[in-house]
Structure formats: structure tokens, C-alpha cells
MMTF fields as JSON, N, C-alpha, C and O atoms, coordinates in Angstrom:
{
  "mmtfVersion": "1.0.0",
  "mmtfProducer": "UNKNOWN",
  "numBonds": 151,
  "numAtoms": 152,
  "numGroups": 38,
  "numChains": 1,
  "numModels": 1,
  "chainsPerModel": [1],
  "groupsPerChain": [38],
  "chainIdList": ["A"],
  "bondAtomList": [4, 2, 8, 6, 12, 10, 16, 14, 20, 18, 24, 22, 28, 26, 32, 30, 36, 34, 40, 38, 44, 42, 48, 46, 52, 50, 56, 54, 60, 58, 64, 62, 68, 66, 72, 70, 76, 74, 80, 78, 84, 82, 88, 86, 92, 90, 96, 94, 100, 98, 104, 102, 108, 106, 112, 110, 116, 114, 120, 118, 124, 122, 128, 126, 132, 130, 136, 134, 140, 138, 144, 142, 148, 146],
  "bondOrderList": [1, 1, 1, 1, 1, 1, 1, 1, 1, 1, 1, 1, 1, 1, 1, 1, 1, 1, 1, 1, 1, 1, 1, 1, 1, 1, 1, 1, 1, 1, 1, 1, 1, 1, 1, 1, 1],
  "groupList": [{"groupName": "MET", "atomNameList": ["N", "CA", "C", "O"], "elementList": ["N", "C", "C", "O"], "formalChargeList": [0, 0, 0, 0], "bondAtomList": [1, 0, 2, 1, 3, 2], "bondOrderList": [1, 1, 2], "singleLetterCode": "M", "chemCompType": "L-PEPTIDE LINKING"}, {"groupName": "ASP", "atomNameList": ["N", "CA", "C", "O"], "elementList": ["N", "C", "C", "O"], "formalChargeList": [0, 0, 0, 0], "bondAtomList": [1, 0, 2, 1, 3, 2], "bondOrderList": [1, 1, 2], "singleLetterCode": "D", "chemCompType": "L-PEPTIDE LINKING"}, {"groupName": "ASN", "atomNameList": ["N", "CA", "C", "O"], "elementList": ["N", "C", "C", "O"], "formalChargeList": [0, 0, 0, 0], "bondAtomList": [1, 0, 2, 1, 3, 2], "bondOrderList": [1, 1, 2], "singleLetterCode": "N", "chemCompType": "L-PEPTIDE LINKING"}, {"groupName": "LYS", "atomNameList": ["N", "CA", "C", "O"], "elementList": ["N", "C", "C", "O"], "formalChargeList": [0, 0, 0, 0], "bondAtomList": [1, 0, 2, 1, 3, 2], "bondOrderList": [1, 1, 2], "singleLetterCode": "K", "chemCompType": "L-PEPTIDE LINKING"}, {"groupName": "ILE", "atomNameList": ["N", "CA", "C", "O"], "elementList": ["N", "C", "C", "O"], "formalChargeList": [0, 0, 0, 0], "bondAtomList": [1, 0, 2, 1, 3, 2], "bondOrderList": [1, 1, 2], "singleLetterCode": "I", "chemCompType": "L-PEPTIDE LINKING"}, {"groupName": "THR", "atomNameList": ["N", "CA", "C", "O"], "elementList": ["N", "C", "C", "O"], "formalChargeList": [0, 0, 0, 0], "bondAtomList": [1, 0, 2, 1, 3, 2], "bondOrderList": [1, 1, 2], "singleLetterCode": "T", "chemCompType": "L-PEPTIDE LINKING"}, {"groupName": "TRP", "atomNameList": ["N", "CA", "C", "O"], "elementList": ["N", "C", "C", "O"], "formalChargeList": [0, 0, 0, 0], "bondAtomList": [1, 0, 2, 1, 3, 2], "bondOrderList": [1, 1, 2], "singleLetterCode": "W", "chemCompType": "L-PEPTIDE LINKING"}, {"groupName": "LEU", "atomNameList": ["N", "CA", "C", "O"], "elementList": ["N", "C", "C", "O"], "formalChargeList": [0, 0, 0, 0], "bondAtomList": [1, 0, 2, 1, 3, 2], "bondOrderList": [1, 1, 2], "singleLetterCode": "L", "chemCompType": "L-PEPTIDE LINKING"}, {"groupName": "GLU", "atomNameList": ["N", "CA", "C", "O"], "elementList": ["N", "C", "C", "O"], "formalChargeList": [0, 0, 0, 0], "bondAtomList": [1, 0, 2, 1, 3, 2], "bondOrderList": [1, 1, 2], "singleLetterCode": "E", "chemCompType": "L-PEPTIDE LINKING"}, {"groupName": "ARG", "atomNameList": ["N", "CA", "C", "O"], "elementList": ["N", "C", "C", "O"], "formalChargeList": [0, 0, 0, 0], "bondAtomList": [1, 0, 2, 1, 3, 2], "bondOrderList": [1, 1, 2], "singleLetterCode": "R", "chemCompType": "L-PEPTIDE LINKING"}, {"groupName": "SER", "atomNameList": ["N", "CA", "C", "O"], "elementList": ["N", "C", "C", "O"], "formalChargeList": [0, 0, 0, 0], "bondAtomList": [1, 0, 2, 1, 3, 2], "bondOrderList": [1, 1, 2], "singleLetterCode": "S", "chemCompType": "L-PEPTIDE LINKING"}, {"groupName": "PHE", "atomNameList": ["N", "CA", "C", "O"], "elementList": ["N", "C", "C", "O"], "formalChargeList": [0, 0, 0, 0], "bondAtomList": [1, 0, 2, 1, 3, 2], "bondOrderList": [1, 1, 2], "singleLetterCode": "F", "chemCompType": "L-PEPTIDE LINKING"}, {"groupName": "PRO", "atomNameList": ["N", "CA", "C", "O"], "elementList": ["N", "C", "C", "O"], "formalChargeList": [0, 0, 0, 0], "bondAtomList": [1, 0, 2, 1, 3, 2], "bondOrderList": [1, 1, 2], "singleLetterCode": "P", "chemCompType": "L-PEPTIDE LINKING"}, {"groupName": "GLN", "atomNameList": ["N", "CA", "C", "O"], "elementList": ["N", "C", "C", "O"], "formalChargeList": [0, 0, 0, 0], "bondAtomList": [1, 0, 2, 1, 3, 2], "bondOrderList": [1, 1, 2], "singleLetterCode": "Q", "chemCompType": "L-PEPTIDE LINKING"}],
  "groupTypeList": [0, 1, 2, 3, 4, 2, 5, 6, 7, 8, 1, 4, 7, 9, 10, 4, 1, 8, 4, 11, 1, 11, 7, 12, 8, 3, 9, 1, 11, 7, 8, 11, 13, 3, 1, 7, 3, 9],
  "groupIdList": [1, 2, 3, 4, 5, 6, 7, 8, 9, 10, 11, 12, 13, 14, 15, 16, 17, 18, 19, 20, 21, 22, 23, 24, 25, 26, 27, 28, 29, 30, 31, 32, 33, 34, 35, 36, 37, 38],
  "secStructList": [7, 7, 2, 2, 2, 2, 2, 2, 2, 2, 2, 2, 2, 2, 2, 2, 2, 2, 2, 2, 2, 2, 1, 7, 1, 1, 7, 7, 2, 2, 2, 2, 2, 2, 2, 7, 7, 7],
  "xCoordList": [99.159, 99.109, 97.775, 96.754, 97.821, 96.627, 95.539, 95.82, 94.303, 93.188, 92.999, 92.696, 93.177, 92.997, 94.033, 93.698, 95.272, 96.334, 96.083, 96.251, 95.685, 95.409, 94.29, 94.367, 93.273, 92.171, 92.672, 92.292, 93.525, 94.081, 94.906, 94.808, 95.708, 96.537, 95.683, 96.003, 94.619, 93.707, 93.052, 92.879, 92.687, 92.094, 93.091, 92.73, 94.338, 95.376, 95.576, 95.663, 95.647, 95.819, 94.652, 94.854, 93.452, 92.263, 92.318, 91.976, 92.746, 92.842, 93.875, 93.639, 95.005, 96.043, 95.517, 95.763, 94.803, 94.218, 93.242, 93.214, 92.448, 91.488, 92.199, 91.752, 93.296, 94.076, 94.635, 94.575, 95.178, 95.722, 94.628, 94.875, 93.431, 92.315, 91.939, 91.5, 92.113, 91.762, 92.783, 92.419, 94.051, 95.12, 95.018, 94.444, 95.57, 95.586, 96.375, 97.162, 96.151, 96.819, 98.336, 98.996, 98.881, 100.332, 100.692, 100.39, 101.317, 101.65, 103.098, 104.009, 103.293, 104.622, 104.797, 104.449, 105.331, 105.41, 106.44, 106.389, 107.373, 108.321, 107.591, 107.943, 106.583, 105.794, 105.032, 104.927, 104.506, 103.82, 104.796, 104.45, 106.009, 107.006, 107.413, 107.614, 107.536, 107.911, 106.842, 107.135, 105.61, 104.494, 104.361, 103.653, 105.035, 104.93, 105.603, 106.678, 104.975, 105.575, 106.343, 105.816, 107.564, 108.406, 108.532, 109.2],
  "yCoordList": [70.122, 70.649, 70.253, 70.121, 70.077, 69.706, 70.774, 71.971, 70.329, 71.26, 72.225, 73.401, 71.728, 72.568, 73.7, 74.853, 73.362, 74.371, 75.359, 76.566, 74.85, 75.712, 76.709, 77.877, 76.251, 77.121, 78.202, 79.366, 77.829, 78.81, 79.856, 81.049, 79.414, 80.349, 81.316, 82.5, 80.818, 81.691, 82.708, 83.868, 82.28, 83.196, 84.279, 85.449, 83.885, 84.848, 85.859, 87.061, 85.383, 86.271, 87.25, 88.435, 86.756, 87.608, 88.666, 89.826, 88.266, 89.207, 90.295, 91.468, 89.909, 90.882, 91.871, 93.072, 91.384, 92.266, 93.254, 94.424, 92.793, 93.677, 94.731, 95.875, 94.345, 95.309, 96.387, 97.572, 95.987, 96.958, 97.871, 99.051, 97.342, 98.175, 99.214, 100.315, 98.86, 99.751, 100.88, 101.997, 100.59, 101.57, 102.703, 102.529, 103.85, 104.963, 104.585, 103.639, 105.327, 105.031, 105.008, 104.071, 106.044, 106.086, 105.197, 105.522, 104.109, 103.153, 103.354, 102.718, 104.23, 104.514, 103.717, 104.185, 102.535, 101.642, 102.106, 101.698, 102.954, 103.497, 104.358, 104.353, 105.092, 105.893, 104.994, 105.308, 103.889, 102.942, 102.351, 102.171, 102.051, 101.475, 102.471, 102.088, 103.743, 104.763, 104.906, 105.264, 104.627, 104.794, 103.626, 103.73, 102.531, 101.359, 101.628, 102.226, 101.191, 101.318, 100.033, 98.93, 100.194, 99.008, 98.742, 97.788],
  "zCoordList": [105.058, 106.406, 107.04, 106.366, 108.318, 109.07, 108.888, 108.944, 108.673, 108.453, 109.619, 109.416, 110.83, 112.009, 112.027, 112.298, 111.741, 111.707, 110.576, 110.75, 109.431, 108.286, 108.611, 108.231, 109.299, 109.709, 110.658, 110.527, 111.613, 112.553, 111.813, 112.102, 110.868, 110.109, 109.289, 109.188, 108.718, 107.967, 108.895, 108.522, 110.097, 111.08, 111.487, 111.618, 111.683, 112.054, 110.933, 111.185, 109.712, 108.564, 108.442, 108.177, 108.632, 108.57, 109.676, 109.447, 110.863, 111.982, 111.701, 111.989, 111.147, 110.806, 109.775, 109.887, 108.782, 107.769, 108.398, 108.019, 109.35, 110.009, 110.859, 110.937, 111.49, 112.273, 111.349, 111.675, 110.201, 109.255, 108.713, 108.464, 108.53, 108.079, 109.136, 108.806, 110.388, 111.486, 111.659, 112.027, 111.397, 111.587, 110.57, 109.495, 110.91, 109.955, 108.694, 108.699, 107.643, 106.37, 106.51, 106.061, 107.135, 107.31, 108.49, 109.639, 108.21, 109.269, 109.695, 109.165, 110.644, 111.158, 112.452, 113.536, 112.32, 113.467, 114.489, 115.649, 114.069, 115.038, 116.065, 117.245, 115.622, 116.56, 117.533, 118.719, 117.038, 117.921, 118.938, 120.106, 118.492, 119.39, 120.469, 121.622, 120.106, 121.087, 122.16, 123.301, 121.786, 122.708, 123.692, 124.693, 123.404, 124.275, 125.613, 125.674, 126.655, 127.977, 128.262, 128.114, 128.662, 128.906, 130.374, 130.773]
}
């Protein structure tokens, strides 16, 4: 895979991990979905 793409994918993965670290332990995504304004 292209190095540039691989770097982007690693950055995305790192960002997702940081988001999960920020969220509360109980990850009830249905509650997050209910809170979204459509």
C-alpha cells in the first residue's frame, strides 16, 4: 500500500482510539444516536 495512504490510515486509527478513550466506559451508542438532531 502507498506510504501516504498507510500514514493516513494510522492517523485515523489513532484518532478513533483517542475518541474511545474520551468517551465514558459504558459506550451506549443508541443513546448517542437518540441525541442527534436530524
